[in-house]
Amino acid sequence: PGTDLKVTGIDFLKSQNCPQHHTDAYNIKNLVVRRGQPFEIQVSFSRELQASDKLSLRFGIGEKPMKTRGTLMSLNPKQEPDIGGWKISIVKNSGKECLLSVTSSPSAPVGKYILNVKTGRNIYKPENSDVYLLFNPWCKDDIVFLADEAQRKEYVLNDTGCIYVGSAYSIYNRPWNFGQFEEFVLDACMYLMDKSQLKLGHRRDPVAVSRAMSALVNANDDSGVLLGNWSGNYSNGTSPMDWIGSVSIMQQYYKTKKPVCYGQCWVFAGVLTTVMRCLGIPSRCVSTFNSAHDTDENLRVDIYLNEEGKKLDSLSFDSVWNFHVWNDVWMKRRDLPAGFDGWQAIDATPQEQSQGVFQCGPCPLKAVREGDVYLPFDSKFVYAEVNADQVYWLVKKVYGKEKFFRLSTETRSIGMNISTKAVGEDRREDITLEYKYPEGSEQERRAMQRASSFIRPSGLIPRTHYAAGGPVVPESKPGVLRETVSKTGLQIEVTNKAALYPGNPLELAITVKTSAPGSWTVNLVGSCQLQSYTGKAEADLGGVKETIKLEGKCEKQIPLKIMPDAYMKTLSSVEDELLIHVTTIAEVQETNDKLTKEVTKRFEYPPITIQMPETAKLNQQFICAFIFKNKLNIALDDCKLMVEGLGLFKMTTFEQGDLQPGKIMKSEIVCTPTRVGEKKIVAKLTAAQIKGISAEKAITVTE
């Protein structure tokens, strides 16, 4: 053993390790492995390894790795005791080659480790020596362990999906490419981990990591990934409607290190899913319809209407969003009392500050369901998003002063149809019951009482910006609100008689029903507005005001027709997708019963057709065509088609100019598959008048 033992090379055996660790899809030169699971490394020496030789593999994380801090693991295959839960052993020693097996601790900090090998006094630093260590939902001892393989495939490995948007009564899906395996995405996540300034000890913990990432995906106070903007004008950035996935956002952020403009809730949720899945924490996008944004934690949202039935947004601090998208992440909660493991809500959309930062969660779904809203983090806010009651107030001018009259209370309309993509298939799964007991059930009221005991709801005083001067008598005692029930069995329905195509008249109808015997005189007002998904009114389109007579059990239909010139200008000038919102107030003269009903509908559009073969071969070109026929009665100005196919081609934009009625546009792209398996192509068309017609189609790539 006279000659010094030197290392001449290291093989990270990626083609063997990565498939075992479910990391073979990452587009990166380095080795990517998951914690708590063995991987092998082949070391080549200048001579045969002998019993007397000193050999240690050193894995360091952070700026100055130190053994005393637990940030440097120095693993010697001859020593039995493992260091901080890491293990190493010699699998095979033959000639100048030595095959080593390394198992990291299932609670090791997640991040980039630098590997070097020490033999005697020599230290060898290999090329691409950064080993990326991720959370491991396949490992029983990792606190993100998820037992079901189909769920792991969906919530960790699926790089495409869809996000549900629209309104409670017309839900549709937007395809989204998460793209957690694409180039630079993993590095961008590692950059965010460093930027989060989480202590290395906290990088072991998915609770701390997911909370930090919910803060860093929005740029509101830490120059994170995306800047939120709901103004309707996005001229100096990308409109939130124009994204079809997270990849271009993450790549642009990593390249410039500056916030990307602009995001709204589904974009934040899409990017946060990408970050979580990329780091190995199981994650899903969750959409709630009629989501309450309750600014002062009193579980109540006040809505003000004038005598024409128009919503008065300026009066209220609170708002109800047609939909809101956040995320659930899967983990055990060792930091909480027993019973709160499983899905946890996190939210990257900057709404309210938490501990001084725009971050939200993780909050156990079980805490929301049971009303245990004293638990960290942000459980009161999440609880209100899905459970607040709505109180409607009528604002009347009496002798020149505004006075407030309580119209009705809705306890069931907030937090409806909570939705996520089903495991392993492209359909909507309703997960409302994971967030709350059935509306009106005994358990639901119990959970509400429990939550109220921690929240102290205020009495029923309208909370407008200037409600001080009105003749309001607060309800005697605060408590759980009851649904307003009508003596006449009054019901209102809003329907449309024809498809709601932009450029056509909107033919709506309001149906009023009574079910109690007697003659009833009903004063009906209905008002139609164009609104953004956050509930903000962008234009008043007109309305109806009628008094109708009903006898016993009967119904009457009042038409509400809106001509295109009432709405087309707004539709073209606002860069958000606008929804048609109808608010109605019915008042029965004989009983003074009042009922309010709001309905939101979306415009309908002609489809995009994607034409391509059903299967393709690896590295062999095929052509994909996108066809769109303008079946509307109006020209579409400044048409833009965005297309992306992960593992097929980079995101591409076709500027199509104007498309006259009846005309067809066709765009083609040449695709070269770089990965096998089922791949999805996503397309989205926008124009001045329409903000998001999407389509997706799958192709199977074989070797």
XYZ file of C-alpha atoms in Angstrom:
703
model
C 0.000 0.000 0.000
C 2.911 2.359 -0.593
C 1.118 4.413 -3.262
C -1.552 6.885 -2.272
C -5.101 5.824 -3.121
C -6.611 8.355 -5.548
C -10.070 8.526 -7.072
C -9.950 8.674 -10.880
C -13.661 8.931 -11.600
C -17.220 8.611 -10.345
C -20.246 7.227 -12.178
C -23.555 8.392 -10.725
C -25.338 5.487 -12.503
C -28.242 7.726 -13.489
C -29.852 5.196 -15.822
C -30.159 2.779 -12.884
C -30.843 5.167 -9.956
C -33.302 7.586 -11.543
C -35.997 5.082 -12.598
C -35.868 3.519 -9.109
C -36.306 6.958 -7.536
C -38.988 8.085 -10.050
C -36.736 10.960 -11.102
C -35.832 9.864 -14.640
C -38.085 12.542 -16.179
C -36.046 15.492 -14.795
C -34.275 17.267 -17.648
C -30.947 17.795 -15.854
C -27.407 16.388 -16.077
C -27.122 15.803 -12.356
C -28.252 12.897 -10.236
C -31.695 13.478 -8.690
C -32.717 11.091 -5.890
C -35.346 10.933 -3.148
C -34.550 10.782 0.542
C -34.696 7.609 2.642
C -34.104 5.354 -0.373
C -30.816 3.703 -1.447
C -28.921 4.741 -4.585
C -25.640 3.411 -5.946
C -22.443 5.163 -6.990
C -19.509 3.577 -8.773
C -16.067 4.928 -7.778
C -12.935 4.203 -9.832
C -9.554 4.267 -8.070
C -5.912 4.515 -9.137
C -5.395 1.026 -7.655
C -7.385 -1.658 -5.888
C -9.115 -0.607 -2.651
C -7.588 -2.385 0.363
C -8.780 -3.014 3.892
C -6.342 -0.485 5.357
C -7.363 2.364 3.005
C -9.238 5.331 4.397
C -12.285 6.199 2.273
C -15.207 8.521 2.947
C -17.977 9.993 0.829
C -18.845 13.519 1.907
C -22.260 15.049 1.172
C -22.476 18.746 2.058
C -25.440 21.116 1.858
C -25.499 24.907 2.226
C -22.817 27.593 2.180
C -20.338 26.106 4.689
C -21.132 22.432 5.289
C -20.113 21.357 8.811
C -20.372 18.014 10.585
C -21.337 19.689 13.863
C -24.329 21.372 12.226
C -25.480 18.203 10.531
C -24.944 19.786 7.105
C -21.975 17.608 6.215
C -22.375 13.831 6.157
C -19.028 12.098 6.029
C -19.860 8.464 5.289
C -17.237 5.802 5.819
C -18.300 2.334 4.612
C -16.283 0.655 7.366
C -17.982 2.413 10.250
C -21.192 0.787 11.408
C -22.993 3.694 13.081
C -24.861 5.831 10.588
C -24.545 9.603 10.666
C -27.811 11.489 11.139
C -29.777 8.595 9.701
C -27.591 8.180 6.570
C -26.100 4.789 5.695
C -23.389 3.618 3.300
C -22.115 0.181 2.362
C -19.839 -1.484 -0.189
C -21.919 -3.535 -2.601
C -19.034 -4.855 -4.694
C -15.300 -4.265 -4.781
C -13.474 -5.669 -7.811
C -10.267 -4.482 -9.377
C -10.058 -0.699 -9.367
C -13.858 -0.311 -9.237
C -15.941 -0.055 -6.116
C -19.756 -0.021 -6.097
C -21.213 1.828 -3.101
C -24.785 2.039 -1.856
C -25.890 5.246 -0.098
C -29.176 5.745 1.750
C -29.985 9.252 2.947
C -32.060 9.879 6.041
C -35.849 9.997 5.401
C -35.797 13.314 7.266
C -32.698 14.807 5.595
C -32.905 18.446 4.464
C -34.091 18.651 0.863
C -31.843 20.453 -1.583
C -28.566 20.362 -3.503
C -25.733 18.350 -1.948
C -22.151 18.656 -3.133
C -20.375 15.316 -3.178
C -16.658 14.835 -2.807
C -14.652 11.734 -1.980
C -11.814 11.708 0.529
C -9.100 9.043 0.326
C -6.341 9.537 2.895
C -5.298 13.150 2.369
C -6.711 13.420 -1.156
C -10.081 14.983 -1.953
C -11.702 14.277 -5.314
C -14.386 16.652 -6.627
C -16.278 15.114 -9.540
C -17.937 17.000 -12.413
C -21.672 17.665 -11.965
C -21.081 16.768 -8.340
C -24.348 18.346 -7.175
C -26.769 15.634 -6.106
C -30.371 16.844 -5.794
C -32.207 15.292 -2.848
C -36.034 15.470 -2.876
C -38.968 14.557 -0.636
C -40.023 10.920 -1.037
C -43.735 10.012 -1.071
C -42.653 6.383 -1.824
C -40.796 6.046 1.487
C -42.796 4.952 4.560
C -40.597 6.965 6.927
C -40.867 10.233 5.003
C -43.655 12.417 6.381
C -44.953 13.053 2.846
C -45.449 9.284 2.364
C -48.500 8.529 0.202
C -49.530 4.878 0.195
C -51.457 4.705 -3.074
C -49.406 4.308 -6.288
C -52.128 5.768 -8.560
C -52.248 8.867 -6.344
C -48.452 9.201 -6.392
C -48.549 9.047 -10.196
C -51.151 11.816 -10.285
C -50.058 14.126 -7.485
C -46.260 13.852 -7.865
C -45.428 12.621 -11.370
C -48.203 13.969 -13.614
C -46.811 17.021 -15.396
C -50.096 18.007 -17.034
C -53.538 18.557 -15.604
C -56.477 20.880 -15.584
C -57.742 23.637 -13.352
C -61.474 24.122 -12.837
C -62.852 27.640 -13.307
C -66.138 29.333 -14.249
C -68.986 29.633 -11.799
C -70.908 27.275 -9.518
C -73.491 26.552 -12.205
C -71.164 26.443 -15.186
C -67.854 24.834 -14.296
C -65.323 24.215 -17.039
C -61.684 23.213 -17.091
C -58.586 24.992 -18.263
C -55.816 22.596 -19.304
C -52.540 23.421 -17.534
C -49.002 22.161 -18.089
C -47.266 21.876 -14.720
C -43.993 20.831 -16.373
C -42.125 20.099 -13.140
C -39.511 18.045 -15.046
C -38.673 20.637 -17.726
C -35.300 22.337 -18.064
C -34.392 24.823 -15.267
C -37.592 24.180 -13.276
C -35.822 22.122 -10.589
C -33.036 24.722 -10.428
C -35.641 27.474 -10.091
C -37.170 25.569 -7.140
C -33.731 25.239 -5.519
C -33.206 28.973 -6.043
C -36.541 29.591 -4.273
C -35.461 27.348 -1.382
C -32.322 29.472 -0.956
C -34.325 32.671 -1.353
C -36.784 31.543 1.333
C -33.940 31.743 3.869
C -35.374 28.658 5.546
C -32.848 27.325 8.025
C -31.394 24.022 6.868
C -33.225 22.261 9.674
C -36.534 23.577 8.314
C -35.745 22.237 4.858
C -36.471 18.758 6.197
C -40.011 19.763 6.997
C -42.715 19.904 4.304
C -44.847 22.113 6.597
C -42.175 24.823 6.601
C -41.271 24.304 2.936
C -44.860 24.445 1.640
C -45.604 27.552 3.725
C -42.448 29.282 2.443
C -43.315 28.398 -1.159
C -46.872 29.733 -0.775
C -45.171 33.061 0.021
C -42.542 32.900 -2.732
C -44.824 32.002 -5.635
C -46.386 35.475 -5.286
C -44.094 38.476 -5.591
C -45.932 40.703 -3.154
C -43.285 41.067 -0.497
C -40.255 39.004 -1.439
C -39.728 39.443 -5.210
C -41.084 35.942 -5.716
C -42.171 34.309 -8.963
C -45.384 36.063 -10.051
C -46.895 39.494 -9.625
C -50.660 39.470 -9.081
C -52.776 41.897 -11.102
C -56.563 42.087 -11.307
C -56.842 45.508 -12.989
C -58.022 44.323 -16.417
C -55.037 46.022 -18.075
C -51.927 43.904 -18.638
C -50.234 45.845 -21.458
C -46.768 45.809 -19.828
C -46.749 42.070 -19.132
C -48.552 38.856 -20.036
C -52.272 38.754 -19.336
C -53.086 36.059 -16.738
C -55.471 34.560 -19.332
C -52.587 33.970 -21.769
C -50.619 31.388 -19.769
C -51.146 27.705 -20.541
C -48.664 26.318 -18.057
C -45.963 27.017 -15.484
C -42.871 26.246 -17.570
C -42.365 29.573 -19.351
C -43.110 31.385 -16.065
C -40.530 29.381 -14.073
C -37.917 29.589 -16.847
C -38.337 33.355 -17.236
C -38.130 33.810 -13.459
C -34.996 31.693 -13.151
C -33.327 33.536 -16.024
C -34.142 37.099 -14.902
C -34.546 36.523 -11.108
C -37.310 39.143 -11.360
C -41.066 38.647 -10.798
C -42.993 37.605 -13.895
C -46.041 39.708 -14.859
C -48.950 38.768 -14.307
C -50.801 36.146 -12.281
C -54.309 35.560 -10.956
C -55.389 32.741 -8.643
C -55.315 29.797 -11.084
C -51.855 30.854 -12.314
C -50.536 31.032 -8.722
C -52.073 27.613 -8.002
C -50.676 26.098 -11.206
C -47.160 27.344 -10.417
C -47.363 26.265 -6.765
C -48.404 22.752 -7.906
C -45.342 22.715 -10.180
C -43.028 23.718 -7.311
C -44.517 21.194 -4.856
C -44.493 18.253 -7.298
C -40.991 19.200 -8.417
C -39.730 19.029 -4.816
C -41.603 15.743 -4.248
C -44.515 16.915 -2.080
C -47.826 15.456 -3.370
C -50.004 18.356 -4.498
C -53.272 19.134 -6.272
C -55.054 22.251 -7.532
C -58.333 22.874 -5.714
C -61.100 25.145 -7.037
C -63.914 26.456 -4.883
C -66.923 28.149 -6.408
C -68.425 31.190 -4.667
C -65.339 31.538 -2.533
C -65.668 34.107 0.228
C -62.958 36.599 0.860
C -63.861 37.537 4.407
C -61.529 40.331 5.427
C -62.207 40.448 9.138
C -62.756 36.844 10.133
C -66.378 37.133 11.201
C -67.606 34.364 8.868
C -69.916 36.746 7.116
C -69.892 38.467 3.772
C -72.165 41.478 3.288
C -73.565 42.211 -0.154
C -75.219 45.560 -0.907
C -77.807 46.061 -3.649
C -79.557 49.227 -4.748
C -83.252 49.374 -5.603
C -82.582 48.288 -9.189
C -80.822 45.152 -7.946
C -77.357 46.426 -8.888
C -74.494 45.349 -6.667
C -72.727 48.209 -4.947
C -69.132 46.978 -4.779
C -67.799 50.225 -3.386
C -69.666 49.695 -0.114
C -68.154 46.378 0.874
C -64.758 45.330 2.185
C -65.605 41.674 1.598
C -65.997 39.965 -1.734
C -67.222 36.698 -3.168
C -65.135 35.319 -6.013
C -66.936 33.234 -8.652
C -64.159 30.758 -8.156
C -60.874 30.657 -6.309
C -58.069 28.183 -6.839
C -55.554 27.115 -4.211
C -53.646 23.917 -3.443
C -53.738 20.911 -1.195
C -50.476 19.235 -0.186
C -50.178 15.814 1.457
C -48.199 15.266 4.669
C -48.316 14.141 8.281
C -48.606 16.961 10.827
C -46.279 16.011 13.665
C -46.424 19.634 14.839
C -50.159 19.354 15.670
C -52.290 17.173 17.967
C -53.185 13.776 16.479
C -55.803 13.540 13.740
C -54.699 16.278 11.321
C -52.554 14.286 8.874
C -53.394 14.121 5.185
C -54.356 16.963 2.861
C -53.437 20.506 3.919
C -54.580 23.684 2.165
C -51.951 26.212 1.021
C -52.651 29.315 -1.050
C -50.174 31.433 -3.018
C -52.688 34.044 -4.170
C -51.866 37.217 -2.244
C -55.104 38.029 -0.389
C -54.373 38.620 3.284
C -51.092 38.785 5.152
C -50.278 35.972 7.556
C -47.559 36.645 10.134
C -46.798 39.796 8.148
C -46.256 38.029 4.818
C -48.591 37.092 1.962
C -48.588 33.357 2.649
C -51.305 30.922 3.570
C -51.248 27.430 5.075
C -50.637 24.611 5.454
C -54.034 24.249 7.097
C -55.400 20.703 7.639
C -58.618 19.993 5.736
C -59.784 18.106 8.828
C -59.472 21.311 10.875
C -61.635 23.127 8.337
C -64.206 20.351 8.354
C -64.449 20.106 12.139
C -64.304 23.864 12.752
C -60.991 23.598 14.642
C -59.997 27.025 13.420
C -57.601 27.785 16.277
C -54.948 25.597 14.596
C -52.044 26.988 12.610
C -51.784 28.066 9.866
C -54.482 30.469 8.620
C -57.314 28.067 9.413
C -59.785 30.919 10.060
C -59.198 32.395 6.617
C -59.501 29.044 4.823
C -62.581 28.177 6.902
C -64.312 31.416 5.889
C -63.426 30.897 2.209
C -65.617 27.816 2.113
C -68.141 28.431 4.909
C -69.015 32.101 5.300
C -72.668 33.160 5.262
C -73.894 35.806 2.836
C -76.110 38.612 4.070
C -77.902 40.756 1.490
C -78.729 44.380 2.279
C -80.954 46.743 0.293
C -79.630 50.301 0.224
C -82.382 52.931 -0.149
C -82.215 56.683 -0.147
C -84.615 57.978 2.516
C -84.794 61.809 2.697
C -81.418 61.964 0.967
C -79.782 59.604 3.476
C -78.748 56.033 2.731
C -80.536 53.477 4.837
C -79.917 49.730 5.006
C -82.617 47.061 5.044
C -81.753 43.423 5.497
C -83.033 41.383 2.551
C -82.038 37.779 3.165
C -79.372 35.400 4.380
C -77.801 32.568 2.392
C -75.942 29.949 4.413
C -75.398 27.357 1.698
C -74.046 29.241 -1.268
C -70.431 29.856 -0.228
C -67.867 27.149 -0.961
C -69.748 25.050 -3.508
C -68.544 22.238 -5.754
C -64.982 22.156 -4.429
C -63.185 20.492 -7.329
C -59.918 18.906 -8.378
C -58.810 16.691 -11.259
C -59.586 13.028 -10.599
C -56.716 10.574 -10.115
C -55.615 9.012 -13.390
C -58.393 10.445 -15.543
C -59.474 13.735 -17.075
C -62.603 14.412 -15.121
C -63.656 16.619 -12.261
C -63.707 15.086 -8.804
C -65.868 16.824 -6.229
C -64.034 16.987 -2.884
C -66.460 19.300 -1.050
C -67.027 16.657 1.632
C -63.308 16.650 2.481
C -63.667 20.335 3.383
C -67.102 20.366 5.017
C -69.963 18.200 6.210
C -73.111 18.179 4.053
C -74.806 21.623 4.153
C -77.524 21.757 6.771
C -76.465 18.497 8.437
C -76.173 18.259 12.212
C -72.346 17.874 11.990
C -72.052 20.909 9.718
C -73.952 23.137 12.165
C -71.847 21.734 15.026
C -68.629 22.537 13.156
C -69.989 26.028 12.426
C -70.799 26.600 16.131
C -67.350 25.326 17.054
C -65.689 27.631 14.518
C -67.842 30.548 15.676
C -66.705 30.006 19.255
C -63.131 30.739 18.123
C -64.077 33.545 15.758
C -66.724 35.595 17.642
C -68.927 36.684 14.749
C -70.188 40.239 15.018
C -73.898 41.015 15.281
C -75.788 41.767 12.104
C -74.737 45.344 11.527
C -73.914 46.201 7.925
C -70.191 46.683 7.577
C -70.005 49.208 4.779
C -67.302 51.807 4.565
C -69.806 54.370 5.828
C -72.758 52.582 7.363
C -72.628 54.582 10.551
C -75.520 56.909 9.821
C -78.191 54.340 8.949
C -81.194 53.185 11.008
C -79.889 49.730 11.647
C -81.056 47.579 14.503
C -78.501 44.836 15.127
C -79.793 41.339 15.708
C -80.090 40.584 19.417
C -77.340 37.998 19.640
C -74.567 36.943 17.305
C -74.478 33.298 16.473
C -74.956 30.926 13.619
C -77.123 32.477 10.941
C -80.171 30.644 9.672
C -81.187 30.474 6.047
C -83.972 32.935 5.126
C -87.085 30.821 4.557
C -90.040 32.263 2.712
C -93.689 31.861 3.787
C -94.861 31.784 0.186
C -92.327 29.203 -1.002
C -90.907 31.891 -3.271
C -88.208 30.733 -5.679
C -86.261 32.471 -8.442
C -84.460 30.874 -11.366
C -82.366 32.534 -14.047
C -81.933 30.706 -17.351
C -80.845 31.495 -20.888
C -83.078 30.682 -23.872
C -80.272 30.620 -26.454
C -76.522 29.963 -26.412
C -74.603 32.925 -24.997
C -72.317 33.678 -27.960
C -70.379 36.970 -27.969
C -71.912 39.227 -30.629
C -75.417 37.782 -30.211
C -78.248 39.185 -28.085
C -78.179 37.621 -24.612
C -81.627 36.098 -24.201
C -82.103 35.545 -20.492
C -85.228 34.775 -18.496
C -86.113 35.167 -14.819
C -88.659 32.647 -13.532
C -90.553 33.430 -10.321
C -92.367 30.554 -8.543
C -94.624 30.370 -5.509
C -95.831 27.189 -3.853
C -98.182 28.347 -1.043
C -101.961 28.770 -1.553
C -103.172 32.393 -1.873
C -102.788 35.372 -4.227
C -99.403 36.997 -4.197
C -98.194 40.273 -5.652
C -94.472 40.151 -6.346
C -92.275 43.166 -7.062
C -89.351 41.882 -9.127
C -86.187 43.723 -10.038
C -83.410 42.112 -12.037
C -80.081 43.593 -13.012
C -77.443 42.257 -15.398
C -73.752 43.127 -15.127
C -70.539 41.983 -16.745
C -68.134 41.005 -13.989
C -64.653 39.600 -13.575
C -64.198 36.329 -11.687
C -63.397 38.202 -8.469
C -66.941 39.586 -8.507
C -65.963 43.072 -9.654
C -68.634 44.691 -11.874
C -67.154 45.935 -15.172
C -70.356 47.159 -16.866
C -74.096 47.482 -16.273
C -76.051 45.870 -19.078
C -79.593 46.795 -18.087
C -82.373 45.081 -16.213
C -86.089 44.600 -15.601
C -88.548 45.950 -13.070
C -92.022 44.434 -12.947
C -94.867 43.678 -10.601
C -96.441 40.275 -11.207
C -99.463 38.472 -9.771
C -99.180 34.798 -8.827
C -101.976 32.477 -7.651
C -101.110 29.597 -5.308
C -98.675 27.170 -6.843
C -97.553 28.719 -10.135
C -94.693 30.349 -11.993
C -94.132 33.254 -14.368
C -91.265 33.948 -16.702
C -89.964 37.470 -17.310
C -87.657 37.862 -20.325
C -84.440 39.881 -19.999
C -82.853 40.579 -23.383
C -79.534 42.368 -23.779
C -78.391 43.569 -27.180
C -74.733 43.142 -28.269
C -73.987 46.879 -28.347
C -74.683 46.991 -24.589
C -71.721 44.699 -23.810
C -69.360 44.244 -26.783
C -67.308 47.386 -26.090
C -66.535 46.304 -22.515
C -65.824 42.742 -23.645
C -63.163 44.004 -26.074
C -61.567 46.585 -23.777
C -61.045 44.506 -20.619
C -58.302 41.899 -20.826
C -59.954 39.503 -18.342
C -62.506 36.866 -19.172
C -65.834 38.432 -18.196
C -68.906 36.601 -16.921
C -72.592 37.495 -17.199
C -73.962 38.157 -13.730
C -77.658 38.484 -12.932
C -78.879 39.705 -9.538
C -82.576 39.579 -8.703
C -84.667 40.792 -5.774
C -88.252 39.591 -5.359
C -90.501 41.154 -2.735
C -93.930 39.743 -1.853
C -96.175 42.710 -0.991
C -98.603 40.751 1.172
C -95.998 39.210 3.513
C -93.045 41.553 3.085
C -90.967 38.449 2.191
C -87.784 39.366 0.357
C -85.581 36.988 -1.618
C -82.356 37.594 -3.506
C -80.725 35.335 -6.062
C -77.487 35.728 -7.975
C -76.480 33.682 -11.010
C -73.272 33.848 -13.027
C -73.013 32.464 -16.549
C -70.139 32.375 -18.996
C -70.093 33.116 -22.710
C -69.969 30.150 -25.087
C -67.439 29.806 -27.890
C -66.759 27.715 -31.005
C -64.120 24.987 -30.447
C -60.483 24.590 -31.513
C -59.796 21.291 -33.298
C -56.410 19.595 -32.919
C -55.446 17.195 -35.718
C -52.517 14.783 -35.373
C -51.788 11.037 -35.426
C -52.738 8.966 -32.360
C -49.238 7.573 -31.905
C -45.727 8.721 -32.744
C -42.209 7.324 -32.535
C -39.423 8.745 -30.365
C -37.295 11.308 -32.281
C -39.475 10.966 -35.421
C -41.261 14.078 -36.646
C -44.997 14.403 -37.043
C -47.254 17.345 -37.866
C -49.874 18.758 -35.533
C -52.537 21.106 -36.948
C -54.792 23.527 -35.069
C -58.023 24.534 -36.786
C -60.520 27.165 -35.682
C -63.626 28.339 -37.504
C -65.135 31.645 -36.411
C -68.804 30.694 -36.124
C -69.663 33.953 -34.341
C -71.447 36.910 -35.938
C -68.532 39.222 -35.201
C -64.959 39.520 -36.408
C -62.334 38.465 -33.871
C -59.522 41.021 -33.629
C -55.852 40.268 -32.878
C -56.210 36.505 -32.670
C -53.358 34.763 -30.894
C -52.872 31.016 -30.640
C -50.594 29.658 -27.885
C -49.578 25.995 -28.081
C -47.327 23.802 -25.940
C -46.535 20.093 -25.821
C -44.235 18.917 -23.020
C -41.648 16.520 -24.437
C -42.773 17.456 -27.983
C -42.113 21.153 -28.646
C -41.507 24.406 -26.794
C -44.326 26.857 -26.134
C -45.112 28.649 -29.418
C -47.321 31.638 -30.191
C -48.948 32.238 -33.594
C -50.107 35.822 -34.211
C -53.139 35.369 -36.463
C -54.435 38.905 -36.989
C -58.185 39.422 -37.477
C -60.596 36.623 -38.308
C -63.853 37.542 -40.082
C -67.125 35.663 -39.339
C -67.266 32.289 -41.091
C -63.517 32.269 -41.788
C -61.173 29.421 -40.819
C -57.637 29.663 -39.490
C -55.170 26.816 -39.532
C -51.717 26.640 -37.936
C -49.271 23.757 -38.055
C -46.319 22.805 -35.933
C -43.697 20.132 -36.531
C -43.234 18.003 -33.412
C -40.264 15.829 -32.526
C -40.990 13.656 -29.472
C -38.091 13.565 -26.987
C -39.757 11.375 -24.324
C -41.913 8.245 -24.432
C -45.348 7.837 -22.859
C -48.637 9.696 -23.173
C -47.967 13.347 -24.025
C -50.511 16.158 -24.150
C -50.729 19.069 -26.512
C -52.482 22.142 -25.156
C -53.792 25.014 -27.285
C -55.362 28.321 -26.289
C -56.854 31.023 -28.502
C -57.357 34.604 -27.388
C -58.644 37.672 -29.231
C -59.838 41.113 -28.190
C -63.395 39.784 -27.793
C -62.651 36.326 -26.378
C -60.125 35.494 -23.710
C -59.613 31.798 -23.593
C -60.832 29.023 -25.819
C -58.700 26.013 -24.946
C -58.292 22.508 -26.232
C -56.038 19.581 -25.430
C -55.264 16.289 -27.085
C -53.074 13.353 -26.101
C -50.650 11.359 -28.242
C -48.797 8.185 -27.277
C -45.070 8.190 -28.003
C -43.361 4.800 -28.353
C -39.704 3.849 -28.826
